[in-house]
Coordinates of C-alpha atoms in Angstrom, one line a residue:
M7 CA -1.9 -6.7 -30.4
K8 CA -5.0 -4.8 -29.5
V9 CA -4.6 -1.1 -28.9
P10 CA -7.3 0.7 -26.9
A11 CA -9.3 3.1 -29.1
R12 CA -9.1 6.8 -28.4
D13 CA -12.8 7.1 -27.8
S14 CA -13.1 4.0 -25.7
K15 CA -13.7 4.2 -21.9
Y16 CA -10.5 2.3 -21.3
S17 CA -11.7 0.3 -18.4
F18 CA -14.8 -0.2 -16.4
N19 CA -13.6 1.8 -13.4
L20 CA -13.0 4.8 -15.6
K21 CA -16.6 4.4 -16.8
I22 CA -17.8 4.6 -13.2
F23 CA -15.7 7.5 -12.0
K24 CA -15.5 9.3 -15.4
L25 CA -11.9 10.2 -14.9
H26 CA -11.8 10.6 -18.7
N27 CA -14.8 12.2 -20.4
D28 CA -16.3 9.8 -22.9
K29 CA -16.9 12.1 -25.8
K30 CA -17.3 10.6 -29.3
S31 CA -14.8 12.4 -31.5
S32 CA -14.0 12.3 -35.2
A33 CA -10.5 11.4 -36.3
S34 CA -9.8 15.0 -37.2
T35 CA -11.0 16.6 -33.9
H36 CA -7.8 16.4 -31.9
A37 CA -8.5 19.7 -30.1
S38 CA -11.6 18.3 -28.5
L39 CA -9.7 15.3 -27.2
A40 CA -7.1 17.5 -25.7
S41 CA -9.7 19.6 -24.0
T42 CA -11.1 16.6 -22.1
A43 CA -7.8 15.5 -20.7
S44 CA -8.1 17.4 -17.4
P45 CA -11.4 18.4 -15.8
P46 CA -11.4 22.1 -14.8
T47 CA -13.2 21.5 -11.5
S48 CA -10.2 20.3 -9.5
P49 CA -6.6 21.4 -9.7
M50 CA -5.6 18.4 -7.7
I51 CA -7.1 16.1 -10.2
S52 CA -5.7 17.9 -13.2
T53 CA -2.2 17.5 -11.9
K54 CA -2.8 13.9 -11.0
R55 CA -4.0 13.1 -14.5
N56 CA -0.5 13.6 -15.8
S57 CA 1.1 11.4 -13.1
W58 CA 0.1 8.2 -14.9
R59 CA 3.2 8.6 -16.9
T60 CA 5.6 8.4 -14.0
S61 CA 3.7 5.4 -12.6
W62 CA 3.4 3.8 -16.0
R63 CA 7.2 4.0 -16.5
A64 CA 7.7 2.4 -13.1
A65 CA 5.2 -0.3 -13.9
I66 CA 6.8 -1.4 -17.1
G67 CA 10.3 -1.0 -15.8
V68 CA 11.7 1.4 -18.4
G69 CA 15.5 0.9 -18.9
Q70 CA 15.5 -2.4 -17.0
K71 CA 15.0 -6.0 -17.9
S72 CA 11.5 -7.1 -17.4
K73 CA 10.9 -10.1 -15.1
S74 CA 9.5 -13.2 -16.5
V75 CA 5.9 -13.5 -15.3
N76 CA 3.3 -16.3 -15.5
N77 CA -0.2 -15.0 -14.9
N78 CA -3.8 -15.9 -15.4
N79 CA -3.9 -14.4 -18.9
N80 CA -0.5 -14.4 -20.4
I81 CA 2.8 -16.2 -20.3
S82 CA 6.0 -14.6 -21.6
D83 CA 9.6 -15.9 -21.3
D84 CA 12.5 -13.7 -20.4
K85 CA 13.6 -13.3 -24.0
N86 CA 10.2 -12.1 -25.2
S87 CA 9.9 -9.8 -22.2
D88 CA 13.2 -8.2 -22.9
N89 CA 12.4 -7.8 -26.6
M90 CA 9.0 -6.2 -25.7
N91 CA 10.7 -3.6 -23.4
A92 CA 13.3 -2.8 -26.0
S93 CA 10.9 -2.1 -28.8
L94 CA 8.0 -0.8 -26.7
V95 CA 9.6 2.4 -25.4
T96 CA 12.0 4.9 -27.0
E97 CA 13.0 8.0 -25.0
N98 CA 15.5 10.8 -25.2
S99 CA 17.7 11.1 -22.2
N100 CA 16.7 14.8 -21.8
E101 CA 13.0 14.4 -22.1
S102 CA 10.7 14.3 -19.2
C103 CA 8.4 11.3 -18.4
S104 CA 5.5 13.4 -19.8
E105 CA 7.2 13.2 -23.2
L106 CA 7.4 9.4 -23.2
H107 CA 6.9 8.0 -26.7
L108 CA 5.5 4.6 -27.5
N109 CA 6.0 2.5 -30.6
P110 CA 2.4 1.9 -31.8
D111 CA 3.5 -1.2 -33.6
R112 CA 4.6 -2.9 -30.4
I113 CA 1.9 -1.9 -27.9
P114 CA 0.9 -5.0 -26.0
N115 CA -2.5 -5.9 -24.6
I116 CA -2.9 -4.1 -21.3
D117 CA -3.2 -7.5 -19.6
D118 CA 0.4 -8.2 -20.5
M119 CA 1.5 -5.4 -18.3
M120 CA -0.6 -6.0 -15.2
S121 CA 0.3 -9.5 -14.1
M122 CA -1.3 -11.3 -11.2
P123 CA -1.4 -10.9 -8.3
W124 CA -3.2 -7.6 -8.1
F125 CA -2.8 -5.5 -4.9
G126 CA -3.6 -2.1 -3.6
M127 CA -1.9 -0.7 -0.5
D128 CA -2.6 2.2 1.8
I129 CA 0.4 2.7 4.1
G130 CA -0.8 4.9 6.9
G131 CA 1.0 6.2 9.9
T132 CA -0.5 3.6 12.2
L133 CA -2.0 0.8 10.0
T134 CA -1.2 -0.5 6.6
K135 CA -4.2 -1.7 4.6
L136 CA -3.9 -4.2 1.8
V137 CA -6.6 -5.1 -0.8
Y138 CA -6.1 -8.2 -2.8
F139 CA -8.1 -9.3 -5.8
E140 CA -8.5 -13.1 -6.1
P141 CA -9.8 -14.2 -9.6
K142 CA -12.5 -16.8 -9.5
D143 CA -13.0 -17.2 -13.2
I144 CA -9.8 -19.1 -13.9
T145 CA -10.2 -21.5 -16.8
P146 CA -8.7 -25.1 -16.7
D147 CA -6.2 -23.9 -19.3
E148 CA -5.1 -20.9 -17.2
Q149 CA -4.8 -23.1 -14.2
D150 CA -2.5 -25.5 -16.0
R151 CA -0.3 -22.5 -17.1
E152 CA -0.4 -20.7 -13.7
A153 CA 2.9 -20.5 -11.8
G154 CA 3.1 -22.5 -8.6
I155 CA 4.3 -19.4 -6.7
L156 CA 1.1 -17.5 -7.7
R157 CA -1.0 -20.4 -6.5
N158 CA 0.9 -20.5 -3.2
I159 CA 0.4 -16.8 -2.7
R160 CA -3.3 -17.0 -3.4
R161 CA -3.7 -20.0 -1.1
Y162 CA -1.7 -18.3 1.7
L163 CA -3.7 -15.0 1.6
T164 CA -7.2 -16.5 1.2
K165 CA -6.9 -19.6 3.5
N166 CA -5.6 -17.7 6.5
S167 CA -7.2 -14.9 8.5
A168 CA -4.1 -14.0 10.6
Y169 CA -0.5 -13.3 9.5
G170 CA 2.2 -13.0 12.0
K171 CA 1.5 -10.9 15.2
T172 CA -0.5 -8.0 13.8
G173 CA -1.7 -9.1 10.4
H174 CA -5.4 -9.8 10.0
R175 CA -7.8 -10.5 7.1
D176 CA -11.2 -9.0 7.8
T177 CA -13.2 -11.9 6.5
H178 CA -16.6 -10.2 7.2
L179 CA -15.7 -7.5 4.7
Q180 CA -14.8 -9.8 1.8
M181 CA -16.5 -8.7 -1.5
D182 CA -17.5 -11.5 -3.9
N183 CA -18.5 -11.6 -7.5
V184 CA -16.7 -8.3 -8.3
E185 CA -15.5 -7.5 -11.8
I186 CA -12.2 -5.8 -12.3
R187 CA -10.6 -5.4 -15.8
K188 CA -13.0 -8.0 -17.2
R189 CA -12.0 -10.5 -14.6
R190 CA -14.5 -11.7 -11.9
G191 CA -13.4 -12.6 -8.4
S192 CA -13.3 -11.6 -4.7
L193 CA -11.7 -8.7 -2.9
H194 CA -9.9 -9.5 0.3
F195 CA -9.1 -6.9 3.0
I196 CA -6.0 -7.3 5.1
R197 CA -4.4 -5.0 7.7
F198 CA -1.3 -4.9 9.8
Q199 CA 0.6 -2.4 11.9
T200 CA 2.8 -0.2 9.8
T201 CA 5.6 -0.8 12.4
D202 CA 5.7 -4.4 11.1
M203 CA 6.5 -3.3 7.5
G204 CA 9.8 -5.1 7.8
N205 CA 8.1 -8.4 8.6
F206 CA 5.7 -7.9 5.7
L207 CA 8.6 -7.4 3.3
S208 CA 10.4 -10.5 4.7
L209 CA 7.2 -12.5 4.2
A210 CA 6.8 -11.2 0.6
K211 CA 10.3 -12.3 -0.1
Q212 CA 9.8 -15.7 1.6
K213 CA 6.6 -16.4 -0.4
G214 CA 8.2 -15.6 -3.7
M215 CA 6.0 -12.5 -4.3
A216 CA 9.0 -10.6 -5.6
E217 CA 9.4 -13.1 -8.4
L218 CA 6.0 -12.3 -9.7
V219 CA 5.3 -8.6 -8.8
T220 CA 7.5 -5.8 -10.1
T221 CA 5.3 -2.9 -9.1
V222 CA 2.8 -2.5 -6.3
C223 CA 0.3 0.4 -6.4
A224 CA 0.4 2.3 -3.1
T225 CA -0.9 5.4 -1.4
G226 CA -0.5 7.1 1.9
G227 CA 2.6 8.6 3.5
G228 CA 4.3 5.2 3.8
A229 CA 4.4 4.9 0.0
F230 CA 7.2 7.5 0.2
K231 CA 8.7 6.5 3.5
F232 CA 9.1 2.8 2.6
E233 CA 9.8 3.2 -1.1
K234 CA 13.5 2.4 -0.7
D235 CA 12.8 -0.6 1.5
F236 CA 10.6 -2.1 -1.1
R237 CA 13.2 -1.6 -3.8
D238 CA 16.2 -2.8 -1.7
Q239 CA 14.6 -5.8 0.1
V240 CA 12.2 -7.3 -2.5
N241 CA 13.1 -5.4 -5.7
M242 CA 9.6 -3.9 -6.1
K243 CA 8.7 -0.5 -7.3
L244 CA 5.9 1.5 -5.8
A245 CA 3.5 3.2 -8.1
K246 CA 2.3 6.1 -5.9
F247 CA -1.2 7.6 -6.1
D248 CA -2.8 10.5 -4.3
E249 CA -4.5 9.3 -1.1
L250 CA -7.5 11.5 -1.4
D251 CA -8.1 10.7 -5.0
T252 CA -8.0 7.0 -4.2
L253 CA -10.1 7.4 -1.1
I254 CA -13.1 8.8 -3.0
K255 CA -12.8 6.3 -5.9
G256 CA -12.8 3.5 -3.4
I257 CA -15.9 4.7 -1.6
L258 CA -17.9 5.1 -4.8
F259 CA -16.8 1.6 -6.1
A260 CA -17.6 -0.1 -2.8
D261 CA -21.1 1.5 -2.6
M262 CA -21.9 0.5 -6.2
H263 CA -21.0 -3.2 -5.4
N264 CA -22.4 -3.4 -2.0
S265 CA -26.1 -2.4 -1.4
T266 CA -25.6 -2.2 2.3
E267 CA -22.3 -0.3 2.3
C268 CA -23.6 2.9 3.6
Y269 CA -25.7 3.1 6.8
Y270 CA -26.8 5.4 9.6
Y271 CA -28.2 5.1 13.1
E272 CA -31.9 5.4 13.4
N273 CA -33.1 7.1 16.6
A274 CA -29.6 8.6 17.0
R275 CA -30.7 10.9 19.8
E276 CA -31.4 7.9 22.0
I277 CA -28.2 6.0 22.0
V278 CA -29.6 3.0 23.8
K279 CA -32.3 2.6 21.2
S280 CA -30.3 3.6 18.1
E281 CA -30.1 1.0 15.4
K282 CA -28.1 0.5 12.3
R283 CA -30.0 1.0 9.1
A284 CA -29.0 0.9 5.4
F285 CA -28.8 4.2 3.6
N286 CA -29.3 4.7 -0.1
F287 CA -26.1 6.4 -1.2
S288 CA -26.7 6.0 -5.0
Q289 CA -27.0 9.8 -5.4
P290 CA -24.2 10.8 -3.0
F291 CA -23.2 14.3 -4.1
P292 CA -22.5 16.7 -2.4
F293 CA -21.3 15.3 0.9
I294 CA -18.7 16.1 3.6
L295 CA -16.1 13.3 4.0
V296 CA -14.4 13.0 7.3
N297 CA -11.4 10.6 7.1
V298 CA -10.3 9.6 10.6
G299 CA -6.9 7.9 10.5
S300 CA -3.9 8.9 12.7
G301 CA -5.0 12.4 12.1
V302 CA -8.2 13.8 10.4
S303 CA -8.8 15.3 7.0
I304 CA -12.2 16.8 6.0
L305 CA -13.2 17.1 2.4
A306 CA -16.2 18.7 0.6
V307 CA -17.0 16.3 -2.2
Y308 CA -19.1 17.7 -5.1
G309 CA -18.4 15.0 -7.7
P310 CA -16.1 12.0 -8.4
D311 CA -13.3 14.2 -9.3
N312 CA -14.4 17.5 -7.9
Y313 CA -13.6 18.0 -4.2
K314 CA -11.5 20.2 -1.9
R315 CA -9.9 19.7 1.5
I316 CA -11.6 22.2 3.8
S317 CA -10.3 21.3 7.2
G318 CA -8.6 18.8 9.5
T319 CA -7.2 18.2 12.9
S320 CA -4.1 16.6 14.4
L321 CA -6.3 14.9 17.1
G322 CA -7.4 11.6 15.5
G323 CA -7.0 7.9 16.0
G324 CA -3.3 8.1 16.6
T325 CA -3.9 10.6 19.4
F326 CA -6.5 8.3 21.0
L327 CA -4.2 5.3 20.9
G328 CA -1.2 7.2 22.1
L329 CA -2.9 8.8 25.0
C330 CA -4.5 5.5 26.0
C331 CA -1.1 3.8 26.0
L332 CA 0.2 6.5 28.2
L333 CA -2.7 6.6 30.6
T334 CA -3.7 3.0 30.8
G335 CA -0.7 0.9 29.8
C336 CA -2.6 -0.8 26.9
T337 CA -0.6 -1.7 23.8
T338 CA -3.1 -2.1 20.9
F339 CA -6.1 -0.2 19.5
E340 CA -8.4 -3.2 20.1
E341 CA -7.3 -3.2 23.8
A342 CA -7.9 0.5 24.1
I343 CA -11.4 0.2 22.7
Q344 CA -12.2 -2.7 25.0
L345 CA -11.2 -0.6 28.0
A346 CA -13.3 2.3 26.8
T347 CA -16.4 0.3 26.5
K348 CA -16.3 -0.5 30.2
G349 CA -15.4 3.0 31.4
D350 CA -17.4 6.1 32.5
N351 CA -16.1 9.4 31.3
R352 CA -18.3 11.3 33.9
K353 CA -15.7 10.3 36.5
V354 CA -13.1 12.1 34.5
D355 CA -14.8 15.0 32.7
K356 CA -16.4 18.1 34.2
L357 CA -20.1 18.2 33.2
V358 CA -22.5 21.1 32.8
K359 CA -24.2 20.1 36.0
D360 CA -20.9 20.2 37.9
I361 CA -20.8 23.9 37.1
Y362 CA -24.5 24.9 37.1
G363 CA -25.9 22.3 39.5
G364 CA -28.2 21.0 36.8
D365 CA -29.3 21.8 33.3
Y366 CA -28.3 25.2 31.7
N367 CA -31.9 26.0 30.6
R368 CA -31.2 29.3 28.9
F369 CA -29.4 27.5 26.1
S370 CA -31.1 24.1 26.5
L371 CA -27.9 22.3 27.6
P372 CA -28.6 19.2 29.6
G373 CA -26.6 18.8 32.8
D374 CA -24.9 15.6 31.6
L375 CA -23.1 17.4 28.7
V376 CA -19.4 17.6 29.0
A377 CA -18.3 21.2 29.8
S378 CA -14.6 20.3 30.2
S379 CA -12.8 17.1 29.1
F380 CA -10.7 15.7 31.9
G381 CA -11.9 18.7 33.9
Q382 CA -12.0 16.8 37.2
M383 CA -8.5 15.4 37.0
H384 CA -7.0 18.3 38.9
I385 CA -8.8 17.1 42.0
N386 CA -6.6 14.6 43.8
E387 CA -9.6 12.7 45.3
K388 CA -11.2 12.3 41.8
R389 CA -7.8 11.4 40.3
C390 CA -7.3 8.6 42.8
S391 CA -10.7 7.1 42.2
V392 CA -10.7 6.7 38.4
S393 CA -10.0 3.4 36.7
R394 CA -8.1 2.6 33.5
E395 CA -11.4 2.0 31.8
D396 CA -12.7 5.5 32.8
L397 CA -9.6 7.1 31.4
A398 CA -9.8 5.2 28.1
N399 CA -13.5 6.2 27.8
A400 CA -12.8 9.8 28.6
T401 CA -10.0 9.8 26.0
L402 CA -12.3 8.3 23.3
V403 CA -15.1 10.8 24.2
T404 CA -12.7 13.7 23.9
I405 CA -11.3 12.8 20.5
T406 CA -14.7 12.0 19.2
N407 CA -16.2 15.3 20.4
N408 CA -13.5 17.2 18.7
I409 CA -14.0 15.4 15.4
G410 CA -17.8 15.9 15.6
S411 CA -17.5 19.6 16.4
I412 CA -15.2 20.3 13.4
A413 CA -17.2 18.2 11.0
R414 CA -20.5 19.9 11.9
M415 CA -18.9 23.4 11.5
C416 CA -17.6 22.4 8.1
A417 CA -21.0 21.1 7.0
L418 CA -22.6 24.3 8.1
N419 CA -20.1 26.4 6.2
E420 CA -20.5 24.4 3.0
K421 CA -24.3 24.1 3.4
I422 CA -24.1 20.3 3.0
D423 CA -26.4 18.1 5.1
R424 CA -24.7 14.7 4.7
V425 CA -21.6 13.9 6.6
V426 CA -19.8 10.6 5.9
F427 CA -17.3 9.3 8.4
V428 CA -14.6 6.8 7.4
G429 CA -11.2 5.6 8.6
N430 CA -9.8 2.9 10.8
F431 CA -10.6 4.9 14.0
L432 CA -14.2 3.7 13.5
R433 CA -13.2 0.0 13.3
V434 CA -14.7 -2.0 16.2
N435 CA -15.7 1.4 17.6
P436 CA -19.5 1.7 17.9
I437 CA -19.2 4.2 20.7
S438 CA -17.7 6.8 18.5
M439 CA -20.0 6.1 15.6
K440 CA -23.1 6.5 17.8
L441 CA -21.6 9.7 19.4
L442 CA -21.0 11.2 15.9
A443 CA -24.5 10.2 14.8
Y444 CA -25.9 11.9 17.9
A445 CA -23.9 15.0 17.3
M446 CA -25.1 15.5 13.7
E447 CA -28.7 14.7 14.5
F448 CA -29.1 16.6 17.8
W449 CA -27.2 19.9 17.1
S450 CA -28.8 20.3 13.6
N451 CA -32.3 19.5 14.8
G452 CA -32.5 16.6 12.4
T453 CA -31.3 18.5 9.3
M454 CA -27.9 16.8 9.2
K455 CA -27.2 13.1 9.1
G456 CA -24.1 11.2 10.1
L457 CA -23.3 8.4 7.6
F458 CA -20.9 5.5 7.9
L459 CA -19.4 2.8 5.6
E460 CA -18.8 -0.9 6.1
H461 CA -15.3 -1.0 4.7
E462 CA -14.2 2.0 6.8
G463 CA -10.4 2.3 6.4
Y464 CA -9.9 0.3 3.2
F465 CA -11.1 2.8 0.6
G466 CA -7.7 4.2 -0.1
A467 CA -6.2 0.8 -0.9
L468 CA -9.2 -0.2 -2.9
G469 CA -9.2 3.0 -4.9
C470 CA -5.5 2.7 -5.4
L471 CA -5.9 -0.7 -7.0
L472 CA -8.7 0.5 -9.3
Q473 CA -6.9 3.7 -10.3
F474 CA -3.7 1.9 -11.1
N475 CA -5.5 -0.4 -13.6
G476 CA -7.3 2.6 -15.1
E477 CA -4.3 4.8 -15.4
L478 CA -2.4 2.1 -17.2
A479 CA -5.1 1.7 -19.8
A480 CA -5.4 5.5 -20.2
A481 CA -1.7 5.8 -20.6
L482 CA -1.6 3.5 -23.6
S483 CA -4.3 5.3 -25.5
D484 CA -3.3 8.9 -24.6
S485 CA 0.4 8.4 -25.4
L486 CA -0.3 7.0 -28.9
D487 CA -2.2 10.0 -30.0
H488 CA -1.6 13.0 -27.8
P489 CA 1.6 13.2 -25.8
Q490 CA 1.1 16.0 -23.3
P491 CA 3.6 18.5 -21.9
P492 CA 4.3 18.5 -18.2
N493 CA 1.4 19.8 -16.2
T494 CA 2.2 22.8 -14.1
S495 CA -1.1 23.1 -12.2
T496 CA -0.8 23.7 -8.5
T497 CA -2.0 20.9 -6.3
Q498 CA -4.0 21.5 -3.2
T499 CA -2.0 20.8 0.0
H500 CA -3.6 18.1 2.1
S501 CA -2.4 16.1 5.1
G502 CA -3.9 14.0 7.8
A503 CA -3.4 16.7 10.4
D504 CA -4.1 20.4 10.7
P505 CA -2.6 21.6 14.0
S506 CA -4.1 25.1 13.5
I507 CA -7.6 23.9 14.2
S508 CA -8.8 23.2 17.8
P509 CA -12.3 23.2 19.2
S510 CA -13.5 25.9 21.5
A511 CA -15.6 23.3 23.4
P512 CA -16.4 19.6 23.2
T513 CA -19.3 18.1 21.3
P514 CA -21.7 15.3 22.0
A515 CA -20.4 12.2 23.7
T516 CA -21.3 9.3 25.8
E517 CA -19.5 7.0 28.2
K518 CA -20.8 3.7 27.1
P519 CA -22.9 2.3 24.3
N520 CA -25.8 1.8 26.7
D521 CA -25.6 5.3 28.3
N522 CA -27.9 8.1 27.2
T523 CA -25.8 11.0 28.4
D524 CA -23.8 13.0 25.9
S525 CA -21.5 16.0 25.6
T526 CA -21.5 18.6 22.9
S527 CA -19.9 22.0 22.2
R528 CA -22.0 25.0 22.9

């Protein structure tokens, strides 16, 4: 069977993101091949580069019988599958996964090892995001050979837009005519609350997914938290990938395949008049990346595999939802946002004019800027007059102010003028997007621009799917020629929250999409 050449680019997504340098090498130049194995620019990436071995072992089920799988490209019965595993891998009981040896005479085509259906999962603290690739180039012969279970799964995922109580497919985000591993099809974007993971696993078992899929590529903290549940309930392994690696790869892939992926707000200083406009992100580097999930991580990105985490805050989307549930009695993010769009934070916050009686002219601070979030709630009269909507809006303004303030300071420190905001906090949330756009524009005197992306919170799951495919292909080639010792590089610590960071004062905000008053830090 076909073995990927050493100097090939392995897969199209590796071409795009250049995870492996494509340097033509002679057969005798092994040293130069070894030198390109891990780019020196990012310790996080160099460590991750060796992790394909662990994921690959899980993907092929070393030491276990392989499940019989019918897919779009290949059909193998249980006997052939068992024989393949027996002769494919030989390993010493004392050797690490980085010393895995492959029998070059029995290396299968990579398609044999990545059976349909193809998924990428990002299991976050609040939401789980699922990206599903639906092939559209199925030939009549493939259709005849395709397993009925696989057809049923595809039909269920693509013909419905709601699954259970909290599962939703964002049909407006669907990407068509996308090529992945030489297959052309559509990408579907599905989300559900992470608290419903048990229901998701039950559904996967009910639909027969466990009979087809042995390994699911996953990222996010939930990939560790729910690993045992996947194994015990549906007999699936989780091939885990770094959430920041996959985030960046997903962003770059989406922008390359969607000409209107990136956008900004024109006339950002006038929120009523600000309008969404496409932004050319074809030359993206460098940029500040602000990932707003349950918490917030902020990265400085200098290249596809050259970035660092520079800051973060524990006050993110999870904080907004939690406080809104406490203050207003709402139960979902969508309900909290709906309340916020009808509220007025000026009834809750203390403004500059409440302190100075008007504008603070010495520092050019308009009177409608927020001086103290929730600063009027110590007054009983004010507290009794506010509505649920006002409290929700003030909460949204407070969280957004904090994010905008930290993002701007990070951009200044790194001397980068483009700030990209992503994450599910921005989903159905134009208020925050316009506030963030205002903050970047106003406080930088037009030298900084706030940018946004259509697929918001799905980039981790998308990048996970892409990286899984690429890592498998790279594993086959690298293991044949240059088995590597365990990598001892130190990875950079990163999490969704950084409790040590808190703003000294709020940044721009507004009460409603049609209100022109804002708040900012001094």
